[in-house]
Structure formats: structure tokens, C-alpha cells
CSV table of C-alpha atoms in Angstrom, one decimal:
chain,number,residue,atom,x,y,z
P,1,MET,CA,60.1,135.3,46.5
P,2,ASN,CA,61.9,136.8,43.5
P,3,LYS,CA,65.6,136.2,43.9
P,4,VAL,CA,66.7,137.5,40.5
P,5,ILE,CA,69.5,140.1,40.6
P,6,ASP,CA,71.6,141.8,38.0
P,7,ILE,CA,75.2,140.9,37.4
P,8,GLU,CA,76.5,144.2,39.1
P,9,LYS,CA,74.7,143.3,42.3
P,10,PHE,CA,76.3,139.8,42.1
P,11,SER,CA,79.7,141.2,41.4
P,12,ASN,CA,79.5,143.5,44.5
P,13,LYS,CA,79.2,140.4,46.7
P,14,ILE,CA,82.5,138.8,45.6
P,15,LYS,CA,85.5,139.9,47.7
P,16,ASP,CA,89.3,139.2,47.8
P,17,GLY,CA,90.2,136.0,49.7
P,18,MET,CA,86.9,134.3,49.4
P,19,THR,CA,86.4,130.5,49.1
P,20,ILE,CA,84.3,129.8,46.1
P,21,MET,CA,82.8,126.5,45.0
P,22,ILE,CA,81.9,126.4,41.3
P,23,GLY,CA,79.8,123.8,39.5
P,24,GLY,CA,80.6,122.2,36.1
P,25,PHE,CA,82.7,119.4,34.5
P,26,LEU,CA,85.3,120.7,32.1
P,27,GLY,CA,83.2,123.8,31.7
P,28,ASN,CA,80.0,121.8,31.0
P,29,GLY,CA,77.3,123.1,33.3
P,30,THR,CA,79.6,126.0,34.6
P,31,PRO,CA,78.2,129.5,35.3
P,32,GLU,CA,80.3,131.3,32.7
P,33,THR,CA,78.6,134.7,33.1
P,34,LEU,CA,79.3,134.7,36.8
P,35,ILE,CA,82.9,133.7,36.2
P,36,ASP,CA,83.3,136.5,33.6
P,37,ALA,CA,82.0,139.0,36.2
P,38,ILE,CA,84.6,137.9,38.7
P,39,VAL,CA,87.3,138.1,36.0
P,40,GLU,CA,86.2,141.6,35.2
P,41,LYS,CA,86.2,142.6,38.9
P,42,GLY,CA,89.7,141.2,39.3
P,43,VAL,CA,89.4,140.1,43.0
P,44,LYS,CA,92.5,138.2,44.2
P,45,ASN,CA,93.6,135.4,46.5
P,46,LEU,CA,90.5,133.2,45.8
P,47,THR,CA,90.3,129.6,46.9
P,48,ILE,CA,88.4,127.6,44.3
P,49,ILE,CA,86.7,124.3,44.9
P,50,ALA,CA,85.7,122.6,41.6
P,51,ASN,CA,85.9,119.3,39.8
P,52,ASP,CA,88.6,120.6,37.4
P,53,THR,CA,90.2,123.8,36.2
P,54,ALA,CA,88.6,123.4,32.7
P,55,PHE,CA,90.5,125.1,29.8
P,56,VAL,CA,92.5,128.4,29.5
P,57,ASP,CA,89.6,130.1,27.8
P,58,LYS,CA,86.6,128.4,29.4
P,59,GLY,CA,85.0,128.1,32.8
P,60,ILE,CA,87.2,128.2,35.9
P,61,GLY,CA,90.3,128.2,33.7
P,62,LYS,CA,89.7,132.0,33.1
P,63,LEU,CA,90.2,132.7,36.8
P,64,ILE,CA,93.4,130.8,36.8
P,65,VAL,CA,94.8,132.5,33.7
P,66,ASN,CA,93.9,135.9,35.2
P,67,LYS,CA,95.9,134.9,38.4
P,68,GLN,CA,93.1,135.5,40.8
P,69,VAL,CA,93.4,132.1,42.5
P,70,LYS,CA,95.8,131.2,45.3
P,71,LYS,CA,94.6,127.7,46.0
P,72,VAL,CA,92.4,125.2,44.2
P,73,ILE,CA,90.9,122.0,45.5
P,74,THR,CA,90.1,119.8,42.6
P,75,SER,CA,90.3,116.4,41.0
P,76,HIS,CA,91.9,117.3,37.7
P,77,ILE,CA,94.0,120.1,36.2
P,78,GLY,CA,95.3,118.3,33.1
P,79,THR,CA,93.2,120.2,30.5
P,80,ASN,CA,94.5,123.6,31.6
P,81,LYS,CA,98.2,124.0,31.0
P,82,GLU,CA,98.3,127.3,32.9
P,83,THR,CA,97.2,125.6,36.1
P,84,GLY,CA,100.2,123.2,35.8
P,85,ARG,CA,102.5,126.1,35.0
P,86,GLN,CA,101.5,128.1,38.0
P,87,LEU,CA,101.7,124.9,40.2
P,88,ASN,CA,105.3,124.2,39.0
P,89,ALA,CA,106.3,127.8,39.4
P,90,GLY,CA,105.0,127.8,43.0
P,91,GLU,CA,102.4,130.5,42.2
P,92,LEU,CA,99.4,128.3,43.0
P,93,GLU,CA,98.6,125.7,45.6
P,94,VAL,CA,96.8,122.7,44.2
P,95,VAL,CA,95.1,120.1,46.4
P,96,LEU,CA,94.2,117.1,44.3
P,97,VAL,CA,91.3,115.0,45.5
P,98,PRO,CA,89.7,111.9,43.9
P,99,GLN,CA,86.5,113.0,42.1
P,100,GLY,CA,84.1,110.8,44.1
P,101,THR,CA,85.7,111.9,47.4
P,102,LEU,CA,85.4,115.6,46.4
P,103,ALA,CA,81.7,115.1,45.7
P,104,GLU,CA,81.1,113.3,49.0
P,105,GLN,CA,83.1,116.0,50.9
P,106,VAL,CA,80.8,118.6,49.5
P,107,ARG,CA,77.8,116.6,50.3
P,108,ALA,CA,79.0,116.2,53.9
P,109,GLY,CA,79.6,119.9,54.1
P,110,GLY,CA,76.0,120.6,53.0
P,111,ALA,CA,74.4,117.8,54.9
P,112,GLY,CA,75.7,118.5,58.4
P,113,LEU,CA,78.0,115.4,58.4
P,114,GLY,CA,81.3,115.3,60.1
P,115,GLY,CA,82.9,113.6,57.1
P,116,ILE,CA,82.7,110.4,55.0
P,117,LEU,CA,84.6,107.1,55.0
P,118,THR,CA,85.9,106.0,51.6
P,119,PRO,CA,88.2,103.2,50.5
P,120,THR,CA,89.4,105.4,47.6
P,121,GLY,CA,93.0,106.6,48.0
P,122,LEU,CA,94.1,103.8,50.4
P,123,GLY,CA,97.7,102.7,49.6
P,124,THR,CA,98.3,106.0,47.7
P,125,ILE,CA,99.6,109.4,48.6
P,126,VAL,CA,96.0,110.5,49.1
P,127,GLU,CA,96.0,108.7,52.5
P,128,GLU,CA,98.9,110.8,53.9
P,129,ASN,CA,98.0,112.6,57.1
P,130,LYS,CA,94.5,111.1,57.2
P,131,GLN,CA,92.8,109.1,59.8
P,132,LYS,CA,92.1,105.4,58.9
P,133,ILE,CA,89.0,103.8,60.3
P,134,VAL,CA,88.1,100.1,60.2
P,135,VAL,CA,84.4,99.2,59.9
P,136,ASP,CA,83.4,95.6,59.8
P,137,GLY,CA,87.0,94.6,59.1
P,138,LYS,CA,87.3,96.9,56.1
P,139,GLU,CA,89.6,99.9,56.1
P,140,TYR,CA,88.5,103.4,55.1
P,141,LEU,CA,89.9,106.9,54.9
P,142,LEU,CA,88.2,109.6,56.9
P,143,GLU,CA,87.6,112.6,54.6
P,144,THR,CA,86.4,115.8,56.2
P,145,PRO,CA,83.5,118.0,55.0
P,146,ILE,CA,84.1,120.9,52.6
P,147,ARG,CA,82.1,124.2,52.6
P,148,ALA,CA,82.6,127.5,50.9
P,149,ASP,CA,81.7,131.2,51.4
P,150,VAL,CA,80.0,131.2,48.0
P,151,ALA,CA,78.7,128.5,45.6
P,152,LEU,CA,78.2,129.4,42.0
P,153,ILE,CA,76.1,127.0,40.0
P,154,ALA,CA,74.5,126.8,36.6
P,155,GLY,CA,70.9,125.9,35.7
P,156,SER,CA,69.4,125.3,32.3
P,157,LYS,CA,66.0,126.4,33.6
P,158,VAL,CA,65.6,128.3,36.9
P,159,ASP,CA,62.5,129.8,38.4
P,160,LYS,CA,62.6,133.1,40.2
P,161,SER,CA,62.8,131.4,43.6
P,162,GLY,CA,65.9,129.5,42.5
P,163,ASN,CA,64.4,126.0,41.8
P,164,ALA,CA,66.7,124.7,39.1
P,165,TYR,CA,66.6,122.1,36.4
P,166,HIS,CA,69.9,121.0,34.9
P,167,THR,CA,69.7,119.4,31.5
P,168,LYS,CA,71.7,116.3,30.3
P,169,SER,CA,75.3,116.2,31.4
P,170,THR,CA,75.2,119.8,33.0
P,171,ARG,CA,74.0,118.6,36.3
P,172,ASN,CA,77.3,117.1,37.7
P,173,PHE,CA,78.4,119.0,40.9
P,174,ASN,CA,75.7,121.7,40.7
P,175,PRO,CA,72.9,120.4,43.0
P,176,LEU,CA,75.3,119.3,45.7
P,177,MET,CA,77.4,122.5,45.8
P,178,ALA,CA,74.1,124.5,46.3
P,179,THR,CA,73.9,122.9,49.7
P,180,ALA,CA,77.4,123.6,50.9
P,181,ALA,CA,78.0,127.4,50.9
P,182,ASP,CA,76.9,130.5,52.9
P,183,LEU,CA,75.8,132.3,49.7
P,184,VAL,CA,74.5,130.4,46.7
P,185,VAL,CA,74.0,132.0,43.3
P,186,VAL,CA,72.5,130.3,40.3
P,187,GLU,CA,73.2,131.4,36.8
P,188,ALA,CA,70.1,130.7,34.7
P,189,GLU,CA,70.3,129.9,31.1
P,190,LYS,CA,66.6,130.6,31.1
P,191,VAL,CA,64.6,132.3,34.0
P,192,VAL,CA,61.0,131.2,34.3
P,193,GLU,CA,58.1,132.1,36.6
P,194,ILE,CA,57.6,130.4,39.9
P,195,GLY,CA,55.5,127.3,39.3
P,196,GLU,CA,56.7,126.8,35.7
P,197,ILE,CA,59.1,124.0,36.7
P,198,ASP,CA,57.3,120.8,37.6
P,199,PRO,CA,58.2,120.0,41.3
P,200,ASP,CA,58.9,116.5,40.2
P,201,VAL,CA,61.9,117.6,38.1
P,202,VAL,CA,63.5,120.2,40.4
P,203,MET,CA,67.1,119.1,40.8
P,204,THR,CA,68.5,122.0,42.9
P,205,LEU,CA,66.1,123.3,45.5
P,206,GLY,CA,65.3,127.0,45.6
P,207,ILE,CA,65.4,126.8,49.4
P,208,PHE,CA,69.2,126.5,49.1
P,209,VAL,CA,69.5,129.4,46.6
P,210,ASP,CA,70.0,133.0,47.6
P,211,PHE,CA,70.2,134.7,44.2
P,212,VAL,CA,69.5,134.0,40.5
P,213,VAL,CA,71.4,135.8,37.7
P,214,ARG,CA,70.4,135.6,34.0
P,215,GLY,CA,73.2,134.2,32.0
P,216,GLU,CA,73.9,133.6,28.3
P,217,THR,CA,76.0,130.4,28.4
P,218,ASN,CA,75.8,127.1,30.1
P,219,GLY,CA,77.7,125.0,27.7
V,1,MET,CA,103.5,97.2,14.3
V,2,ASP,CA,101.8,100.3,12.9
V,3,LYS,CA,100.6,102.6,15.7
V,4,ASN,CA,96.9,102.5,14.7
V,5,LEU,CA,97.1,98.7,14.4
V,6,VAL,CA,98.6,98.5,17.8
V,7,LYS,CA,95.7,100.4,19.3
V,8,GLU,CA,93.1,98.5,17.4
V,9,THR,CA,94.6,95.2,18.4
V,10,ILE,CA,94.4,96.2,22.1
V,11,ALA,CA,90.9,97.6,21.8
V,12,ARG,CA,89.6,94.5,19.9
V,13,ARG,CA,91.0,92.1,22.6
V,14,VAL,CA,89.6,94.2,25.5
V,15,ALA,CA,86.2,94.1,23.8
V,16,LEU,CA,86.2,90.3,24.1
V,17,GLU,CA,86.4,90.6,27.9
V,18,MET,CA,82.9,92.2,28.0
V,19,ASN,CA,79.9,90.1,29.0
V,20,ASP,CA,76.3,90.5,28.0
V,21,GLY,CA,74.6,93.0,30.3
V,22,ASP,CA,77.8,94.5,31.8
V,23,LEU,CA,77.9,98.1,33.0
V,24,VAL,CA,81.3,99.5,32.0
V,25,ASN,CA,83.4,102.7,32.2
V,26,LEU,CA,85.9,103.2,29.5
V,27,GLY,CA,88.7,105.7,30.1
V,28,ILE,CA,89.6,108.5,27.7
V,29,GLY,CA,91.9,107.7,24.8
V,30,LEU,CA,92.7,104.1,23.8
V,31,PRO,CA,90.0,102.5,26.1
V,32,THR,CA,87.3,104.6,24.4
V,33,LEU,CA,88.1,102.6,21.1
V,34,VAL,CA,86.9,99.4,22.8
V,35,ALA,CA,83.3,100.5,22.2
V,36,ASN,CA,83.8,100.1,18.4
V,37,PHE,CA,84.6,96.4,18.7
V,38,ILE,CA,82.0,94.9,21.1
V,39,PRO,CA,80.8,91.6,19.6
V,40,LYS,CA,77.4,91.9,17.9
V,41,ASP,CA,75.7,89.4,20.3
V,42,ILE,CA,76.9,91.3,23.4
V,43,ASN,CA,75.0,94.3,24.9
V,44,ILE,CA,76.9,96.4,27.3
V,45,THR,CA,75.9,99.8,28.9
V,46,LEU,CA,78.6,102.5,29.1
V,47,GLN,CA,78.8,104.9,32.0
V,48,SER,CA,80.2,108.4,31.7
V,49,GLU,CA,81.5,109.6,35.0
V,50,ASN,CA,80.4,113.2,34.4
V,51,GLY,CA,76.8,112.0,34.9
V,52,PHE,CA,75.0,109.4,32.8
V,53,VAL,CA,74.6,105.8,31.7
V,54,GLY,CA,73.8,104.8,28.1
V,55,LEU,CA,76.7,106.7,26.6
V,56,GLY,CA,76.4,106.5,22.8
V,57,PRO,CA,78.6,107.3,19.8
V,58,ALA,CA,79.7,110.8,18.7
V,59,PRO,CA,76.9,112.7,17.0
V,60,LEU,CA,76.8,113.5,13.3
V,61,LYS,CA,78.5,116.7,12.4
V,62,GLY,CA,76.1,119.6,13.0
V,63,GLU,CA,74.1,117.6,15.5
V,64,GLU,CA,76.3,118.2,18.5
V,65,ASP,CA,74.5,119.3,21.7
V,66,LYS,CA,76.5,121.6,24.0
V,67,ASP,CA,74.8,120.2,27.0
V,68,LEU,CA,75.7,116.6,26.2
V,69,VAL,CA,79.4,115.7,26.5
V,70,ASN,CA,81.5,112.9,27.8
V,71,ALA,CA,84.1,113.0,30.6
V,72,GLY,CA,86.7,114.2,28.1
V,73,SER,CA,84.5,117.2,27.1
V,74,GLN,CA,83.7,115.7,23.6
V,75,PRO,CA,80.2,115.8,22.2
V,76,VAL,CA,78.4,112.4,22.5
V,77,THR,CA,74.9,111.0,22.4
V,78,ILE,CA,72.8,109.0,24.9
V,79,LEU,CA,71.1,105.8,23.9
V,80,PRO,CA,67.4,104.8,24.6
V,81,GLY,CA,67.2,103.6,28.2
V,82,GLY,CA,70.0,105.9,29.3
V,83,ALA,CA,69.7,108.3,32.3
V,84,PHE,CA,71.4,111.4,33.6
V,85,PHE,CA,72.4,112.0,37.3
V,86,ASP,CA,74.6,114.2,39.5
V,87,SER,CA,78.2,113.5,40.6
V,88,LEU,CA,77.1,111.8,43.8
V,89,THR,CA,75.1,109.1,42.0
V,90,SER,CA,77.8,108.8,39.4
V,91,PHE,CA,80.4,107.9,42.1
V,92,ALA,CA,77.9,105.8,44.0
V,93,ILE,CA,77.8,103.7,40.8
V,94,ILE,CA,81.6,103.7,40.6
V,95,ARG,CA,82.6,103.2,44.2
V,96,GLY,CA,79.6,101.2,45.2
V,97,GLY,CA,80.5,98.1,43.2
V,98,HIS,CA,77.9,98.6,40.5
V,99,LEU,CA,80.4,98.7,37.6
V,100,ASP,CA,81.2,95.3,36.2
V,101,ALA,CA,84.4,96.6,34.6
V,102,THR,CA,86.6,99.7,34.1
V,103,VAL,CA,89.2,100.0,31.3
V,104,LEU,CA,92.0,102.4,31.8
V,105,GLY,CA,95.4,103.3,30.5
V,106,ALA,CA,98.6,103.2,32.6
V,107,LEU,CA,101.9,104.9,33.0
V,108,GLN,CA,103.0,101.9,35.0
V,109,VAL,CA,101.5,98.7,36.3
V,110,ASP,CA,103.2,96.0,38.4
V,111,GLU,CA,103.0,92.3,39.2
V,112,LYS,CA,101.1,93.0,42.4
V,113,GLY,CA,98.3,94.7,40.5
V,114,ASN,CA,99.4,98.2,41.5
V,115,LEU,CA,98.5,100.9,39.0
V,116,ALA,CA,100.1,104.4,38.5
V,117,ASN,CA,98.4,106.6,35.9
V,118,TRP,CA,97.8,110.0,37.4
V,119,MET,CA,101.1,111.9,37.8
V,120,ILE,CA,104.8,112.1,37.2
V,121,PRO,CA,106.1,114.2,40.1
V,122,GLY,CA,107.7,117.5,39.0
V,123,LYS,CA,106.8,116.8,35.4
V,124,MET,CA,103.2,116.1,34.6
V,125,VAL,CA,100.5,116.4,37.3
V,126,PRO,CA,97.1,116.1,35.6
V,127,GLY,CA,95.3,114.8,38.7
V,128,MET,CA,93.4,111.6,39.3
V,129,GLY,CA,90.0,112.8,38.2
V,130,GLY,CA,87.7,109.8,38.7
V,131,ALA,CA,90.5,107.2,38.2
V,132,MET,CA,91.1,106.3,41.9
V,133,ASP,CA,87.4,105.7,42.5
V,134,LEU,CA,87.1,103.7,39.3
V,135,VAL,CA,90.0,101.4,40.2
V,136,THR,CA,88.9,101.1,43.8
V,137,GLY,CA,85.2,100.3,43.1
V,138,ALA,CA,84.9,98.4,39.8
V,139,LYS,CA,84.4,94.7,40.0
V,140,ARG,CA,87.1,94.2,37.3
V,141,VAL,CA,90.0,96.5,36.5
V,142,ILE,CA,91.4,96.1,33.0
V,143,VAL,CA,94.5,98.0,32.0
V,144,ALA,CA,94.7,98.6,28.2
V,145,MET,CA,97.9,100.1,27.0
V,146,VAL,CA,100.8,100.0,24.6
V,147,HIS,CA,103.3,97.5,26.1
V,148,THR,CA,106.2,99.9,26.5
V,149,ALA,CA,106.7,103.7,26.4
V,150,LYS,CA,108.9,103.8,23.2
V,151,GLY,CA,110.9,100.8,24.6
V,152,ALA,CA,110.9,101.9,28.3
V,153,HIS,CA,109.3,99.3,30.6
V,154,LYS,CA,105.8,100.1,31.9
V,155,ILE,CA,105.0,96.6,33.3
V,156,LEU,CA,107.3,96.5,36.3
V,157,LYS,CA,108.2,94.4,39.4
V,158,GLU,CA,107.1,97.4,41.4
V,159,CYS,CA,105.7,100.8,40.3
V,160,ASN,CA,107.9,103.8,41.3
V,161,LEU,CA,105.4,106.5,40.4
V,162,PRO,CA,102.6,107.6,42.8
V,163,LEU,CA,99.9,104.9,42.8
V,164,THR,CA,96.3,105.3,41.6
V,165,ALA,CA,95.4,102.3,43.8
V,166,ALA,CA,97.2,99.4,45.4
V,167,GLY,CA,96.6,95.8,44.2
V,168,LYS,CA,93.4,96.4,42.2
V,169,VAL,CA,94.4,95.5,38.6
V,170,ASP,CA,93.0,92.2,37.3
V,171,LEU,CA,94.1,92.0,33.7
V,172,ILE,CA,96.6,93.8,31.5
V,173,ILE,CA,96.1,93.8,27.7
V,174,THR,CA,98.7,95.2,25.4
V,175,GLU,CA,99.5,94.7,21.7
V,176,MET,CA,101.9,91.9,22.7
V,177,GLY,CA,99.6,89.8,24.8
V,178,VAL,CA,97.2,89.3,27.7
V,179,MET,CA,98.5,89.1,31.3
V,180,LYS,CA,96.5,88.1,34.4
V,181,VAL,CA,97.4,89.4,37.8
V,182,THR,CA,97.6,86.4,40.1
V,183,ASN,CA,98.9,86.0,43.7
V,184,LYS,CA,102.0,84.4,42.2
V,185,GLY,CA,102.7,87.2,39.7
V,186,LEU,CA,101.8,88.0,36.1
V,187,LEU,CA,100.5,85.1,34.1
V,188,LEU,CA,100.9,85.4,30.4
V,189,THR,CA,97.8,83.7,29.0
V,190,GLU,CA,97.8,84.9,25.4
V,191,LEU,CA,100.6,86.0,23.1
V,192,ASN,CA,100.2,88.0,19.9
V,193,PRO,CA,101.8,85.7,17.1
V,194,GLU,CA,103.6,88.8,15.8
V,195,PHE,CA,105.9,88.4,18.9
V,196,THR,CA,107.8,85.6,20.6
V,197,VAL,CA,107.9,84.8,24.3
V,198,GLU,CA,111.4,86.2,24.4
V,199,ASP,CA,110.2,89.5,22.8
V,200,ILE,CA,107.5,90.0,25.4
V,201,LYS,CA,109.8,89.0,28.3
V,202,LYS,CA,112.4,91.5,27.1
V,203,ALA,CA,109.7,94.2,26.9
V,204,THR,CA,108.5,93.5,30.5
V,205,ASP,CA,110.4,94.3,33.7
V,206,ALA,CA,108.2,92.1,35.8
V,207,GLU,CA,108.7,88.3,35.9
V,208,LEU,CA,106.2,86.7,33.4
V,209,ILE,CA,104.8,83.3,34.3
V,210,ILE,CA,104.1,81.6,31.0
V,211,SER,CA,100.8,79.7,31.1
V,212,TYR,CA,101.0,76.0,30.4
V,213,ASP,CA,98.0,76.7,28.2
V,214,LEU,CA,99.4,79.8,26.4
V,215,LYS,CA,97.1,80.7,23.5
V,216,GLU,CA,97.4,82.9,20.5
V,217,MET,CA,96.0,86.4,21.3
V,218,ARG,CA,92.5,86.7,20.0
V,219,THR,CA,91.2,89.9,18.3
V,220,SER,CA,87.7,88.7,17.3
């Protein structure tokens, strides 16, 4: 099945107030073309779930700078001074989550789990208002699953059915986010025919992907 | 001490804590320098929490690969035997007890081994990134930092900034010396001969227990 659509058709699917999960690590392995389309459309009040808010001129940072985001769930905002400014000015809600916890919450959301138990955050403000569970004498925090309306991910090589290969350090959150949203769109640095990616090296399964958009950047 | 010499002194001493075969995560900034001073007969593998083991040095100018960066977004290389993975595997390594050591900086560290290095409320809120998982999961947690913040104490009786993790720090290495976190408090085991015991006590808010076997701080 050919899932390739053009950028206008993608843009039409993004609405005000949506919760959007975006792959990448400081912009590396982030779907820049999809983000640019959202910036151009100008939808507002988005909730963004992502590892970080990248830089003012790169990745998710562009959505923050354009004031399209009301809430961000993330592990790090330190590389984007505009995120910090909007937080301090009360213009943006920021929920900071340990990186490994965020990854597992997304996995739980995509894997049908009711949450995960982690020792990370015990004895810190991260444990506030969370249930603690003791297993075999060890204490853990219960962290609940995270899902989104839309997941936007980046692939280095993607076949027309959405099977994706993510080269080098661009993999990061991309394969897990593809499992945890109602609508999953992959930006492909290179689109190839079905069958051209060895099934042994498929990292994000096409069965999770709804649409493929050709992109220019994946850096 | 000159600022660069301070950093080099700390990095050189941390490097001596590495054992052959260790898997190690080095934080961004000063801890990254440790890689430059690993003794020749010691082989360690570095993990980069954005998704690989076998982290190598920066590439030559012109040979940067946009798809290969470290957790600080800087171009890097991967060494033979290295491997890439997603964020789930990366934190399975970190949280699952597979890291022999993590080396991080600190805003504050205290005599109970508490660490604060991710926010100053109302002032600077970068976020914890992977730091909470690293400190919780690594077998050894080494804090590598300049002893004071321009004279202000960083090694305290009790941290007053939000913690990164409670009671997880094993060792503190600064330009002044080496301090072990014990259940009795901070044990000074090595002192940089540039300083006296009085100097380091004055620069430290926490009570320092001076080891009976206090040694000169090693740098090689």
C-alpha cells in the first residue's frame, strides 16, 4: 500500500489544540519538513511531547518560537532560551520528565501497558503526586503511559508502506513514538520502493505508519 | 590555578578512576575532557545517551556527519565495535545497571551523596535530560567539578536545590582533592599539593573527614 502523501495533505490533518509527539534529539532525527509545514499553517495551543525543545532555529524549537505551543512534556529545554523565557513569563506550561522515564512512558502508551515502574526520580520533586510501589523490597515510582493524537517521526530511508530505517544517531525516540499515536506520519529523507529495505533492518514498522511525506532534512 | 589547568587537573584525576573494560557515560562539558586522559593501558567504552556505544573523538574538519552527533549535538565519530540503538535501549543500559560509571558535573553535592545539577528554581531550568536516570542506574557515580562557584560553596552539608537523585554519589573530584562519600560523611583521601587542608576545609561547607592515609592528588 502506497502511503506517500504531499505536504499540503499532511498540513490539512494538523489542527489547533492537538497533542503531537515528535521524534529527534536536539534536532537530530527530527522531521524538519513536517515541523516547517506546521509553522507555516500556524495552528495554536499544541501540546508537544518530545525529548527536548532543540534550538530556536531548529526542530521543535521553531514551534516554540512561533508561539504555537501551550504545553510541552520533555526532558530538557536548556538549549532553547525561548522555551525558558516563555516558561518564566507564564506563557508556556513545561512538564519536565527524566529522559528514560519519558521513553518508557511512550513505550507503555504504544504497548498497551498501564504504566511502568522506575526508581528514577525517587527522593526528588519528580516523585510528587505519584504512587510508589514496592516490589521485592525495592521502591519504584509508577509512571503512567503517554499517547498523542499525532506522532511525527523522521526516517533516513522509508519505503512507500512506511517501513523505516534510521541511520546512526537519528533513531532515538522515532521507533517508539510510531507506536503511541492515533495518526503516525514519517518524514522520509529518501523514499524507496516496497521491498527495497531489508526486513532485517526495518527499525520502525510500516504497520504503525499512516502516511509518508518526502522531506529534505533529517539532520 | 589557571582555569584550563583546573579543568585538566580534574579530568586527569577522574581518568584514573577508570578500569579496563568499563562502560562509561561522560556528561557534557568538563566530564567530556576525561576521554582525553585515559591511561594507555586502559580500554573503556563510552556510551552516548542519544543512542550509541563506542563514542569516538570529534571528526576532522570537513568530515562531520549530520547524522552522527553526541548528546550535546556536537559532531562525533563511532569506533569499531560500536553500535547504535533507540532511546529505550539507551536507558535500559543506563537504568539497568549496565554502566560501570557515570561522570557528571554538579551545582551542589552534599555529604550524604545527594546531587543537584538540573535546576535553580526561578532562575535556570534546563531540565534533567538523562541525568536522573544516569545517577540512579550507574554502578558508580563520580562528580567532577570545580570546587566552588567563584568562592561560593558547592559541597554542602545538605543540598538546598532540587535534587537529581538522593544518596547516589560515590566520589567527588575537584581541583583541590578527592572526596569519598561514606556513611560517616565525606572522606578526603587525596589533596592537591597546591592547597592545604585548611584551604579545602574553608572551600567546603560539609564537614571533611581527613583520611589517616591522606595522599597527594594524582594526575597521572
